[in-house]
């Protein structure tokens, strides 16, 4: 009987350990091992580069495209990204190639607007931007070397005499705003487009001609700038 009693005693002790610990509310299971930190962090997205003959992308960080003036140079087609900008400024463009030279502005919505659309060599200054449009990039189609210089409106060529002559696209700043309606004359002896806008309290097209033109237009009260879009030489005169 002694061996049987010993067995029963040992078995009862084991059962006590098992059921007694399981019913003990203070018993806490060992925590599971924590996953490595890398498993908690989603992998970062990687930039994707699309192969092919896409235009060069020129990045520009932290500058206003109007002030101070800044010049970019390139060769062939390109997308020139600039910080989103509001307001108006000037851009002077040159092209030394022989084929199409097309420059458009790209705004924050993706809409594009022509600045220059010509063939061969080019040098001229155009207005860029407006008070309600954010320009984010310039798309350039070219076959040769080009430059793009952005600058503020106050850097426009000053018209401070009775007569001024020029060639191609140009923006003129009057030496002082027009105090009252003033007659002026324009001539364009070459071929191609010839547009003259006067800019003051608003913008108004005063001359819209093709090829040779000689005639009068009006510098309205408040006119501060004159925007000329031309394919050839021109002359403006005022009293």
JSON list of C-alpha atoms in Angstrom, two decimals:
[
{"chain": "A", "resi": 1, "resn": "UNK", "atom": "CA", "xyz": [0.00, 0.00, 0.00]},
{"chain": "A", "resi": 2, "resn": "UNK", "atom": "CA", "xyz": [2.91, 2.36, 0.62]},
{"chain": "A", "resi": 3, "resn": "UNK", "atom": "CA", "xyz": [3.97, 2.56, -3.07]},
{"chain": "A", "resi": 4, "resn": "UNK", "atom": "CA", "xyz": [0.34, 3.16, -4.14]},
{"chain": "A", "resi": 5, "resn": "UNK", "atom": "CA", "xyz": [-0.04, 5.94, -1.59]},
{"chain": "A", "resi": 6, "resn": "UNK", "atom": "CA", "xyz": [3.16, 7.56, -2.79]},
{"chain": "A", "resi": 7, "resn": "UNK", "atom": "CA", "xyz": [1.94, 7.52, -6.37]},
{"chain": "A", "resi": 8, "resn": "UNK", "atom": "CA", "xyz": [-1.39, 9.04, -5.42]},
{"chain": "A", "resi": 9, "resn": "UNK", "atom": "CA", "xyz": [0.32, 11.73, -3.37]},
{"chain": "A", "resi": 10, "resn": "UNK", "atom": "CA", "xyz": [2.64, 12.73, -6.22]},
{"chain": "A", "resi": 11, "resn": "UNK", "atom": "CA", "xyz": [-0.23, 12.74, -8.76]},
{"chain": "A", "resi": 12, "resn": "UNK", "atom": "CA", "xyz": [-2.35, 14.92, -6.53]},
{"chain": "A", "resi": 13, "resn": "UNK", "atom": "CA", "xyz": [0.49, 17.40, -6.12]},
{"chain": "A", "resi": 14, "resn": "UNK", "atom": "CA", "xyz": [0.95, 17.62, -9.93]},
{"chain": "A", "resi": 15, "resn": "UNK", "atom": "CA", "xyz": [-2.80, 18.14, -10.47]},
{"chain": "A", "resi": 16, "resn": "UNK", "atom": "CA", "xyz": [-2.78, 20.92, -7.88]},
{"chain": "A", "resi": 17, "resn": "UNK", "atom": "CA", "xyz": [0.04, 22.70, -9.67]},
{"chain": "A", "resi": 18, "resn": "UNK", "atom": "CA", "xyz": [-1.72, 22.51, -13.03]},
{"chain": "A", "resi": 19, "resn": "UNK", "atom": "CA", "xyz": [-5.29, 23.47, -12.07]},
{"chain": "A", "resi": 20, "resn": "UNK", "atom": "CA", "xyz": [-4.36, 25.74, -9.27]},
{"chain": "A", "resi": 21, "resn": "UNK", "atom": "CA", "xyz": [-2.18, 27.98, -11.51]},
{"chain": "A", "resi": 22, "resn": "UNK", "atom": "CA", "xyz": [-4.77, 28.01, -14.28]},
{"chain": "A", "resi": 23, "resn": "UNK", "atom": "CA", "xyz": [-7.47, 29.22, -11.90]},
{"chain": "A", "resi": 24, "resn": "UNK", "atom": "CA", "xyz": [-5.24, 31.87, -10.37]},
{"chain": "A", "resi": 25, "resn": "UNK", "atom": "CA", "xyz": [-6.43, 35.25, -11.77]},
{"chain": "A", "resi": 26, "resn": "UNK", "atom": "CA", "xyz": [-3.07, 36.84, -11.14]},
{"chain": "A", "resi": 27, "resn": "UNK", "atom": "CA", "xyz": [-1.30, 34.60, -13.60]},
{"chain": "A", "resi": 28, "resn": "UNK", "atom": "CA", "xyz": [-0.28, 36.48, -16.78]},
{"chain": "A", "resi": 29, "resn": "UNK", "atom": "CA", "xyz": [0.94, 34.71, -19.91]},
{"chain": "A", "resi": 30, "resn": "UNK", "atom": "CA", "xyz": [4.33, 35.72, -21.21]},
{"chain": "A", "resi": 31, "resn": "UNK", "atom": "CA", "xyz": [4.07, 38.45, -23.90]},
{"chain": "A", "resi": 32, "resn": "UNK", "atom": "CA", "xyz": [4.63, 37.49, -27.50]},
{"chain": "A", "resi": 33, "resn": "UNK", "atom": "CA", "xyz": [7.85, 38.71, -28.99]},
{"chain": "A", "resi": 34, "resn": "UNK", "atom": "CA", "xyz": [7.45, 42.13, -30.76]},
{"chain": "A", "resi": 35, "resn": "UNK", "atom": "CA", "xyz": [7.83, 42.18, -34.52]},
{"chain": "A", "resi": 36, "resn": "UNK", "atom": "CA", "xyz": [10.92, 43.93, -35.84]},
{"chain": "A", "resi": 37, "resn": "UNK", "atom": "CA", "xyz": [10.56, 47.67, -36.55]},
{"chain": "A", "resi": 38, "resn": "UNK", "atom": "CA", "xyz": [10.91, 47.11, -40.26]},
{"chain": "A", "resi": 39, "resn": "UNK", "atom": "CA", "xyz": [7.72, 45.04, -40.28]},
{"chain": "A", "resi": 40, "resn": "UNK", "atom": "CA", "xyz": [5.72, 48.02, -38.86]},
{"chain": "A", "resi": 41, "resn": "UNK", "atom": "CA", "xyz": [6.78, 50.48, -41.54]},
{"chain": "A", "resi": 42, "resn": "UNK", "atom": "CA", "xyz": [5.30, 50.31, -45.02]},
{"chain": "A", "resi": 43, "resn": "UNK", "atom": "CA", "xyz": [7.96, 50.35, -47.69]},
{"chain": "A", "resi": 44, "resn": "UNK", "atom": "CA", "xyz": [8.46, 53.85, -49.15]},
{"chain": "A", "resi": 45, "resn": "UNK", "atom": "CA", "xyz": [7.41, 54.40, -52.73]},
{"chain": "A", "resi": 46, "resn": "UNK", "atom": "CA", "xyz": [10.26, 54.61, -55.18]},
{"chain": "A", "resi": 47, "resn": "UNK", "atom": "CA", "xyz": [10.40, 57.11, -58.05]},
{"chain": "A", "resi": 48, "resn": "UNK", "atom": "CA", "xyz": [9.63, 55.61, -61.42]},
{"chain": "A", "resi": 49, "resn": "UNK", "atom": "CA", "xyz": [11.59, 56.70, -64.44]},
{"chain": "A", "resi": 50, "resn": "UNK", "atom": "CA", "xyz": [9.88, 56.25, -67.78]},
{"chain": "A", "resi": 51, "resn": "UNK", "atom": "CA", "xyz": [12.35, 55.33, -70.50]},
{"chain": "A", "resi": 52, "resn": "UNK", "atom": "CA", "xyz": [12.25, 56.99, -73.87]},
{"chain": "A", "resi": 53, "resn": "UNK", "atom": "CA", "xyz": [13.17, 60.24, -75.61]},
{"chain": "A", "resi": 54, "resn": "UNK", "atom": "CA", "xyz": [11.18, 62.50, -73.31]},
{"chain": "A", "resi": 55, "resn": "UNK", "atom": "CA", "xyz": [12.16, 66.19, -72.96]},
{"chain": "A", "resi": 56, "resn": "UNK", "atom": "CA", "xyz": [14.84, 67.14, -70.49]},
{"chain": "A", "resi": 57, "resn": "UNK", "atom": "CA", "xyz": [13.42, 68.25, -67.12]},
{"chain": "A", "resi": 58, "resn": "UNK", "atom": "CA", "xyz": [15.22, 71.21, -65.58]},
{"chain": "A", "resi": 59, "resn": "UNK", "atom": "CA", "xyz": [14.48, 71.61, -61.88]},
{"chain": "A", "resi": 60, "resn": "UNK", "atom": "CA", "xyz": [14.51, 75.02, -60.24]},
{"chain": "A", "resi": 61, "resn": "UNK", "atom": "CA", "xyz": [14.15, 75.27, -56.47]},
{"chain": "A", "resi": 62, "resn": "UNK", "atom": "CA", "xyz": [13.09, 78.17, -54.34]},
{"chain": "A", "resi": 63, "resn": "UNK", "atom": "CA", "xyz": [13.22, 81.12, -56.70]},
{"chain": "A", "resi": 64, "resn": "UNK", "atom": "CA", "xyz": [10.61, 83.51, -58.00]},
{"chain": "A", "resi": 65, "resn": "UNK", "atom": "CA", "xyz": [10.58, 83.46, -61.80]},
{"chain": "A", "resi": 66, "resn": "UNK", "atom": "CA", "xyz": [10.12, 87.26, -61.92]},
{"chain": "A", "resi": 67, "resn": "UNK", "atom": "CA", "xyz": [12.53, 88.69, -59.36]},
{"chain": "A", "resi": 68, "resn": "UNK", "atom": "CA", "xyz": [15.44, 88.51, -59.33]},
{"chain": "A", "resi": 69, "resn": "UNK", "atom": "CA", "xyz": [16.03, 87.82, -63.04]},
{"chain": "A", "resi": 70, "resn": "UNK", "atom": "CA", "xyz": [17.20, 84.27, -63.78]},
{"chain": "A", "resi": 71, "resn": "UNK", "atom": "CA", "xyz": [18.48, 82.74, -67.00]},
{"chain": "A", "resi": 72, "resn": "UNK", "atom": "CA", "xyz": [18.18, 79.07, -68.01]},
{"chain": "A", "resi": 73, "resn": "UNK", "atom": "CA", "xyz": [19.96, 77.50, -70.97]},
{"chain": "A", "resi": 74, "resn": "UNK", "atom": "CA", "xyz": [19.20, 74.30, -72.80]},
{"chain": "A", "resi": 75, "resn": "UNK", "atom": "CA", "xyz": [19.43, 72.34, -76.01]},
{"chain": "A", "resi": 76, "resn": "UNK", "atom": "CA", "xyz": [16.43, 70.80, -77.74]},
{"chain": "A", "resi": 77, "resn": "UNK", "atom": "CA", "xyz": [13.04, 70.00, -76.14]},
{"chain": "A", "resi": 78, "resn": "UNK", "atom": "CA", "xyz": [12.67, 70.57, -72.40]},
{"chain": "A", "resi": 79, "resn": "UNK", "atom": "CA", "xyz": [10.21, 71.01, -69.57]},
{"chain": "A", "resi": 80, "resn": "UNK", "atom": "CA", "xyz": [11.37, 73.85, -67.31]},
{"chain": "A", "resi": 81, "resn": "UNK", "atom": "CA", "xyz": [9.67, 73.54, -63.92]},
{"chain": "A", "resi": 82, "resn": "UNK", "atom": "CA", "xyz": [9.36, 76.66, -61.79]},
{"chain": "A", "resi": 83, "resn": "UNK", "atom": "CA", "xyz": [7.83, 77.39, -58.40]},
{"chain": "A", "resi": 84, "resn": "UNK", "atom": "CA", "xyz": [4.11, 78.20, -58.72]},
{"chain": "A", "resi": 85, "resn": "UNK", "atom": "CA", "xyz": [3.90, 81.94, -59.29]},
{"chain": "A", "resi": 86, "resn": "UNK", "atom": "CA", "xyz": [1.15, 84.52, -59.54]},
{"chain": "A", "resi": 87, "resn": "UNK", "atom": "CA", "xyz": [1.29, 87.95, -61.11]},
{"chain": "A", "resi": 88, "resn": "UNK", "atom": "CA", "xyz": [2.79, 89.16, -64.36]},
{"chain": "A", "resi": 89, "resn": "UNK", "atom": "CA", "xyz": [6.40, 89.28, -65.45]},
{"chain": "A", "resi": 90, "resn": "UNK", "atom": "CA", "xyz": [8.59, 89.16, -68.53]},
{"chain": "A", "resi": 91, "resn": "UNK", "atom": "CA", "xyz": [10.40, 86.36, -70.27]},
{"chain": "A", "resi": 92, "resn": "UNK", "atom": "CA", "xyz": [13.10, 86.89, -72.89]},
{"chain": "A", "resi": 93, "resn": "UNK", "atom": "CA", "xyz": [13.66, 83.86, -75.13]},
{"chain": "A", "resi": 94, "resn": "UNK", "atom": "CA", "xyz": [16.30, 83.04, -77.73]},
{"chain": "A", "resi": 95, "resn": "UNK", "atom": "CA", "xyz": [16.65, 80.10, -80.09]},
{"chain": "A", "resi": 96, "resn": "UNK", "atom": "CA", "xyz": [19.58, 79.24, -82.35]},
{"chain": "A", "resi": 97, "resn": "UNK", "atom": "CA", "xyz": [17.99, 76.30, -84.20]},
{"chain": "A", "resi": 98, "resn": "UNK", "atom": "CA", "xyz": [16.45, 75.93, -87.65]},
{"chain": "A", "resi": 99, "resn": "UNK", "atom": "CA", "xyz": [13.20, 74.05, -86.97]},
{"chain": "A", "resi": 100, "resn": "UNK", "atom": "CA", "xyz": [10.13, 74.81, -84.84]},
{"chain": "A", "resi": 101, "resn": "UNK", "atom": "CA", "xyz": [10.57, 76.87, -81.70]},
{"chain": "A", "resi": 102, "resn": "UNK", "atom": "CA", "xyz": [7.42, 76.64, -79.57]},
{"chain": "A", "resi": 103, "resn": "UNK", "atom": "CA", "xyz": [7.18, 77.79, -75.95]},
{"chain": "A", "resi": 104, "resn": "UNK", "atom": "CA", "xyz": [4.05, 77.43, -73.82]},
{"chain": "A", "resi": 105, "resn": "UNK", "atom": "CA", "xyz": [3.33, 78.21, -70.20]},
{"chain": "A", "resi": 106, "resn": "UNK", "atom": "CA", "xyz": [1.83, 75.43, -68.06]},
{"chain": "A", "resi": 107, "resn": "UNK", "atom": "CA", "xyz": [-0.41, 76.51, -65.18]},
{"chain": "A", "resi": 108, "resn": "UNK", "atom": "CA", "xyz": [-1.40, 74.67, -62.00]},
{"chain": "A", "resi": 109, "resn": "UNK", "atom": "CA", "xyz": [-4.36, 73.00, -63.74]},
{"chain": "A", "resi": 110, "resn": "UNK", "atom": "CA", "xyz": [-2.19, 71.72, -66.60]},
{"chain": "A", "resi": 111, "resn": "UNK", "atom": "CA", "xyz": [-3.60, 74.21, -69.11]},
{"chain": "A", "resi": 112, "resn": "UNK", "atom": "CA", "xyz": [-1.08, 75.55, -71.62]},
{"chain": "A", "resi": 113, "resn": "UNK", "atom": "CA", "xyz": [-0.83, 78.91, -73.34]},
{"chain": "A", "resi": 114, "resn": "UNK", "atom": "CA", "xyz": [1.40, 79.84, -76.28]},
{"chain": "A", "resi": 115, "resn": "UNK", "atom": "CA", "xyz": [4.17, 82.35, -75.75]},
{"chain": "A", "resi": 116, "resn": "UNK", "atom": "CA", "xyz": [6.14, 81.77, -78.95]},
{"chain": "A", "resi": 117, "resn": "UNK", "atom": "CA", "xyz": [5.35, 79.70, -82.02]},
{"chain": "A", "resi": 118, "resn": "UNK", "atom": "CA", "xyz": [7.83, 80.27, -84.80]},
{"chain": "A", "resi": 119, "resn": "UNK", "atom": "CA", "xyz": [10.47, 78.59, -86.94]},
{"chain": "A", "resi": 120, "resn": "UNK", "atom": "CA", "xyz": [14.22, 79.07, -86.91]},
{"chain": "A", "resi": 121, "resn": "UNK", "atom": "CA", "xyz": [16.19, 81.67, -85.00]},
{"chain": "A", "resi": 122, "resn": "UNK", "atom": "CA", "xyz": [14.32, 83.78, -82.48]},
{"chain": "A", "resi": 123, "resn": "UNK", "atom": "CA", "xyz": [14.93, 86.54, -79.95]},
{"chain": "A", "resi": 124, "resn": "UNK", "atom": "CA", "xyz": [12.12, 88.38, -78.20]},
{"chain": "A", "resi": 125, "resn": "UNK", "atom": "CA", "xyz": [10.40, 89.32, -74.95]},
{"chain": "A", "resi": 126, "resn": "UNK", "atom": "CA", "xyz": [6.86, 88.30, -73.98]},
{"chain": "A", "resi": 127, "resn": "UNK", "atom": "CA", "xyz": [4.52, 88.89, -71.03]},
{"chain": "A", "resi": 128, "resn": "UNK", "atom": "CA", "xyz": [4.10, 85.87, -68.80]},
{"chain": "A", "resi": 129, "resn": "UNK", "atom": "CA", "xyz": [1.53, 85.09, -66.11]},
{"chain": "A", "resi": 130, "resn": "UNK", "atom": "CA", "xyz": [-1.46, 86.97, -64.73]},
{"chain": "A", "resi": 131, "resn": "UNK", "atom": "CA", "xyz": [-2.97, 87.87, -61.38]},
{"chain": "A", "resi": 132, "resn": "UNK", "atom": "CA", "xyz": [-5.23, 84.80, -61.32]},
{"chain": "A", "resi": 133, "resn": "UNK", "atom": "CA", "xyz": [-3.01, 82.12, -62.84]},
{"chain": "A", "resi": 134, "resn": "UNK", "atom": "CA", "xyz": [-0.22, 80.11, -61.26]},
{"chain": "A", "resi": 135, "resn": "UNK", "atom": "CA", "xyz": [2.50, 79.31, -63.78]},
{"chain": "A", "resi": 136, "resn": "UNK", "atom": "CA", "xyz": [4.29, 76.11, -62.80]},
{"chain": "A", "resi": 137, "resn": "UNK", "atom": "CA", "xyz": [6.37, 75.24, -65.88]},
{"chain": "A", "resi": 138, "resn": "UNK", "atom": "CA", "xyz": [7.45, 76.18, -69.39]},
{"chain": "A", "resi": 139, "resn": "UNK", "atom": "CA", "xyz": [7.28, 73.59, -72.16]},
{"chain": "A", "resi": 140, "resn": "UNK", "atom": "CA", "xyz": [9.91, 74.19, -74.83]},
{"chain": "A", "resi": 141, "resn": "UNK", "atom": "CA", "xyz": [10.04, 72.57, -78.25]},
{"chain": "A", "resi": 142, "resn": "UNK", "atom": "CA", "xyz": [13.29, 73.34, -80.03]},
{"chain": "A", "resi": 143, "resn": "UNK", "atom": "CA", "xyz": [15.95, 71.75, -82.20]},
{"chain": "A", "resi": 144, "resn": "UNK", "atom": "CA", "xyz": [18.82, 74.03, -81.18]},
{"chain": "A", "resi": 145, "resn": "UNK", "atom": "CA", "xyz": [20.27, 75.88, -78.21]},
{"chain": "A", "resi": 146, "resn": "UNK", "atom": "CA", "xyz": [17.89, 78.17, -76.33]},
{"chain": "A", "resi": 147, "resn": "UNK", "atom": "CA", "xyz": [17.83, 80.53, -73.37]},
{"chain": "A", "resi": 148, "resn": "UNK", "atom": "CA", "xyz": [14.94, 81.66, -71.16]},
{"chain": "A", "resi": 149, "resn": "UNK", "atom": "CA", "xyz": [15.38, 84.69, -68.89]},
{"chain": "A", "resi": 150, "resn": "UNK", "atom": "CA", "xyz": [12.57, 85.59, -66.49]},
{"chain": "A", "resi": 151, "resn": "UNK", "atom": "CA", "xyz": [12.43, 89.07, -64.95]},
{"chain": "A", "resi": 152, "resn": "UNK", "atom": "CA", "xyz": [10.01, 91.58, -63.39]},
{"chain": "A", "resi": 153, "resn": "UNK", "atom": "CA", "xyz": [7.85, 93.97, -65.40]},
{"chain": "A", "resi": 154, "resn": "UNK", "atom": "CA", "xyz": [9.92, 96.97, -64.31]},
{"chain": "A", "resi": 155, "resn": "UNK", "atom": "CA", "xyz": [12.83, 95.55, -66.32]},
{"chain": "A", "resi": 156, "resn": "UNK", "atom": "CA", "xyz": [10.95, 96.21, -69.58]},
{"chain": "A", "resi": 157, "resn": "UNK", "atom": "CA", "xyz": [12.57, 98.44, -72.18]},
{"chain": "A", "resi": 158, "resn": "UNK", "atom": "CA", "xyz": [11.62, 102.05, -71.47]},
{"chain": "A", "resi": 159, "resn": "UNK", "atom": "CA", "xyz": [9.85, 104.16, -74.12]},
{"chain": "A", "resi": 160, "resn": "UNK", "atom": "CA", "xyz": [10.93, 107.64, -73.06]},
{"chain": "A", "resi": 161, "resn": "UNK", "atom": "CA", "xyz": [11.01, 109.55, -76.34]},
{"chain": "A", "resi": 162, "resn": "UNK", "atom": "CA", "xyz": [8.61, 110.40, -79.16]},
{"chain": "A", "resi": 163, "resn": "UNK", "atom": "CA", "xyz": [9.77, 107.49, -81.34]},
{"chain": "A", "resi": 164, "resn": "UNK", "atom": "CA", "xyz": [11.03, 103.98, -80.62]},
{"chain": "A", "resi": 165, "resn": "UNK", "atom": "CA", "xyz": [12.09, 101.22, -83.00]},
{"chain": "A", "resi": 166, "resn": "UNK", "atom": "CA", "xyz": [12.49, 97.52, -82.49]},
{"chain": "A", "resi": 167, "resn": "UNK", "atom": "CA", "xyz": [12.43, 94.05, -83.99]},
{"chain": "A", "resi": 168, "resn": "UNK", "atom": "CA", "xyz": [10.07, 91.19, -83.22]},
{"chain": "A", "resi": 169, "resn": "UNK", "atom": "CA", "xyz": [8.36, 90.60, -79.88]},
{"chain": "A", "resi": 170, "resn": "UNK", "atom": "CA", "xyz": [8.91, 93.27, -77.22]},
{"chain": "A", "resi": 171, "resn": "UNK", "atom": "CA", "xyz": [7.30, 94.75, -74.11]},
{"chain": "A", "resi": 172, "resn": "UNK", "atom": "CA", "xyz": [7.74, 98.50, -73.57]},
{"chain": "A", "resi": 173, "resn": "UNK", "atom": "CA", "xyz": [7.32, 100.43, -70.33]},
{"chain": "A", "resi": 174, "resn": "UNK", "atom": "CA", "xyz": [6.34, 104.07, -70.71]},
{"chain": "A", "resi": 175, "resn": "UNK", "atom": "CA", "xyz": [8.52, 106.54, -68.82]},
{"chain": "A", "resi": 176, "resn": "UNK", "atom": "CA", "xyz": [5.32, 107.66, -67.09]},
{"chain": "A", "resi": 177, "resn": "UNK", "atom": "CA", "xyz": [1.68, 106.49, -67.33]},
{"chain": "A", "resi": 178, "resn": "UNK", "atom": "CA", "xyz": [-0.40, 108.25, -69.97]},
{"chain": "A", "resi": 179, "resn": "UNK", "atom": "CA", "xyz": [-2.34, 111.11, -68.33]},
{"chain": "A", "resi": 180, "resn": "UNK", "atom": "CA", "xyz": [-4.93, 111.41, -71.10]},
{"chain": "A", "resi": 181, "resn": "UNK", "atom": "CA", "xyz": [-5.79, 109.67, -74.35]},
{"chain": "A", "resi": 182, "resn": "UNK", "atom": "CA", "xyz": [-2.83, 110.14, -76.69]},
{"chain": "A", "resi": 183, "resn": "UNK", "atom": "CA", "xyz": [-2.77, 109.30, -80.43]},
{"chain": "A", "resi": 184, "resn": "UNK", "atom": "CA", "xyz": [0.18, 107.21, -81.59]},
{"chain": "A", "resi": 185, "resn": "UNK", "atom": "CA", "xyz": [1.35, 105.71, -84.88]},
{"chain": "A", "resi": 186, "resn": "UNK", "atom": "CA", "xyz": [2.72, 102.30, -85.69]},
{"chain": "A", "resi": 187, "resn": "UNK", "atom": "CA", "xyz": [4.43, 100.88, -88.73]},
{"chain": "A", "resi": 188, "resn": "UNK", "atom": "CA", "xyz": [5.44, 97.33, -89.60]},
{"chain": "A", "resi": 189, "resn": "UNK", "atom": "CA", "xyz": [7.05, 97.09, -93.04]},
{"chain": "A", "resi": 190, "resn": "UNK", "atom": "CA", "xyz": [7.69, 93.36, -92.98]},
{"chain": "A", "resi": 191, "resn": "UNK", "atom": "CA", "xyz": [5.56, 90.28, -93.43]},
{"chain": "A", "resi": 192, "resn": "UNK", "atom": "CA", "xyz": [3.80, 88.30, -90.74]},
{"chain": "A", "resi": 193, "resn": "UNK", "atom": "CA", "xyz": [1.78, 89.07, -87.66]},
{"chain": "A", "resi": 194, "resn": "UNK", "atom": "CA", "xyz": [1.74, 92.51, -86.01]},
{"chain": "A", "resi": 195, "resn": "UNK", "atom": "CA", "xyz": [-0.23, 92.96, -82.77]},
{"chain": "A", "resi": 196, "resn": "UNK", "atom": "CA", "xyz": [-0.08, 95.89, -80.36]},
{"chain": "A", "resi": 197, "resn": "UNK", "atom": "CA", "xyz": [-1.74, 95.73, -76.92]},
{"chain": "A", "resi": 198, "resn": "UNK", "atom": "CA", "xyz": [-1.87, 98.70, -74.54]},
{"chain": "A", "resi": 199, "resn": "UNK", "atom": "CA", "xyz": [-1.87, 97.82, -70.83]},
{"chain": "A", "resi": 200, "resn": "UNK", "atom": "CA", "xyz": [-3.00, 100.12, -68.03]},
{"chain": "A", "resi": 201, "resn": "UNK", "atom": "CA", "xyz": [-6.27, 99.81, -66.16]},
{"chain": "A", "resi": 202, "resn": "UNK", "atom": "CA", "xyz": [-6.85, 96.81, -68.40]},
{"chain": "A", "resi": 203, "resn": "UNK", "atom": "CA", "xyz": [-5.43, 95.25, -71.56]},
{"chain": "A", "resi": 204, "resn": "UNK", "atom": "CA", "xyz": [-6.74, 96.27, -74.97]},
{"chain": "A", "resi": 205, "resn": "UNK", "atom": "CA", "xyz": [-5.75, 95.19, -78.47]},
{"chain": "A", "resi": 206, "resn": "UNK", "atom": "CA", "xyz": [-5.14, 98.35, -80.53]},
{"chain": "A", "resi": 207, "resn": "UNK", "atom": "CA", "xyz": [-3.48, 96.94, -83.68]},
{"chain": "A", "resi": 208, "resn": "UNK", "atom": "CA", "xyz": [-4.26, 93.58, -85.28]},
{"chain": "A", "resi": 209, "resn": "UNK", "atom": "CA", "xyz": [-2.61, 93.27, -88.67]},
{"chain": "A", "resi": 210, "resn": "UNK", "atom": "CA", "xyz": [-0.84, 90.85, -90.95]},
{"chain": "A", "resi": 211, "resn": "UNK", "atom": "CA", "xyz": [2.08, 91.80, -93.16]},
{"chain": "A", "resi": 212, "resn": "UNK", "atom": "CA", "xyz": [2.72, 95.48, -93.88]},
{"chain": "A", "resi": 213, "resn": "UNK", "atom": "CA", "xyz": [0.95, 97.97, -91.62]},
{"chain": "A", "resi": 214, "resn": "UNK", "atom": "CA", "xyz": [1.04, 101.73, -91.12]},
{"chain": "A", "resi": 215, "resn": "UNK", "atom": "CA", "xyz": [-1.63, 103.47, -89.08]},
{"chain": "A", "resi": 216, "resn": "UNK", "atom": "CA", "xyz": [-2.74, 105.07, -85.84]},
{"chain": "A", "resi": 217, "resn": "UNK", "atom": "CA", "xyz": [-3.66, 103.61, -82.47]},
{"chain": "A", "resi": 218, "resn": "UNK", "atom": "CA", "xyz": [-4.58, 105.05, -79.08]},
{"chain": "A", "resi": 219, "resn": "UNK", "atom": "CA", "xyz": [-2.53, 105.16, -75.90]},
{"chain": "A", "resi": 220, "resn": "UNK", "atom": "CA", "xyz": [-5.44, 105.29, -73.48]},
{"chain": "A", "resi": 221, "resn": "UNK", "atom": "CA", "xyz": [-5.42, 107.10, -70.15]},
{"chain": "A", "resi": 222, "resn": "UNK", "atom": "CA", "xyz": [-3.47, 105.06, -67.61]},
{"chain": "A", "resi": 223, "resn": "UNK", "atom": "CA", "xyz": [-1.46, 103.11, -70.20]},
{"chain": "A", "resi": 224, "resn": "UNK", "atom": "CA", "xyz": [1.80, 101.96, -68.61]},
{"chain": "A", "resi": 225, "resn": "UNK", "atom": "CA", "xyz": [2.99, 99.15, -70.89]},
{"chain": "A", "resi": 226, "resn": "UNK", "atom": "CA", "xyz": [2.79, 98.36, -74.60]},
{"chain": "A", "resi": 227, "resn": "UNK", "atom": "CA", "xyz": [3.01, 94.71, -75.66]},
{"chain": "A", "resi": 228, "resn": "UNK", "atom": "CA", "xyz": [4.18, 94.14, -79.25]},
{"chain": "A", "resi": 229, "resn": "UNK", "atom": "CA", "xyz": [3.96, 90.79, -81.02]},
{"chain": "A", "resi": 230, "resn": "UNK", "atom": "CA", "xyz": [5.62, 91.05, -84.42]},
{"chain": "A", "resi": 231, "resn": "UNK", "atom": "CA", "xyz": [7.49, 89.00, -86.99]},
{"chain": "A", "resi": 232, "resn": "UNK", "atom": "CA", "xyz": [9.59, 91.87, -88.31]},
{"chain": "A", "resi": 233, "resn": "UNK", "atom": "CA", "xyz": [10.87, 95.39, -87.57]},
{"chain": "A", "resi": 234, "resn": "UNK", "atom": "CA", "xyz": [8.49, 98.03, -86.24]},
{"chain": "A", "resi": 235, "resn": "UNK", "atom": "CA", "xyz": [8.34, 101.71, -85.28]},
{"chain": "A", "resi": 236, "resn": "UNK", "atom": "CA", "xyz": [6.08, 103.41, -82.73]},
{"chain": "A", "resi": 237, "resn": "UNK", "atom": "CA", "xyz": [5.74, 107.16, -82.34]},
{"chain": "A", "resi": 238, "resn": "UNK", "atom": "CA", "xyz": [3.67, 109.47, -80.12]},
{"chain": "A", "resi": 239, "resn": "UNK", "atom": "CA", "xyz": [3.23, 113.21, -79.69]}
]
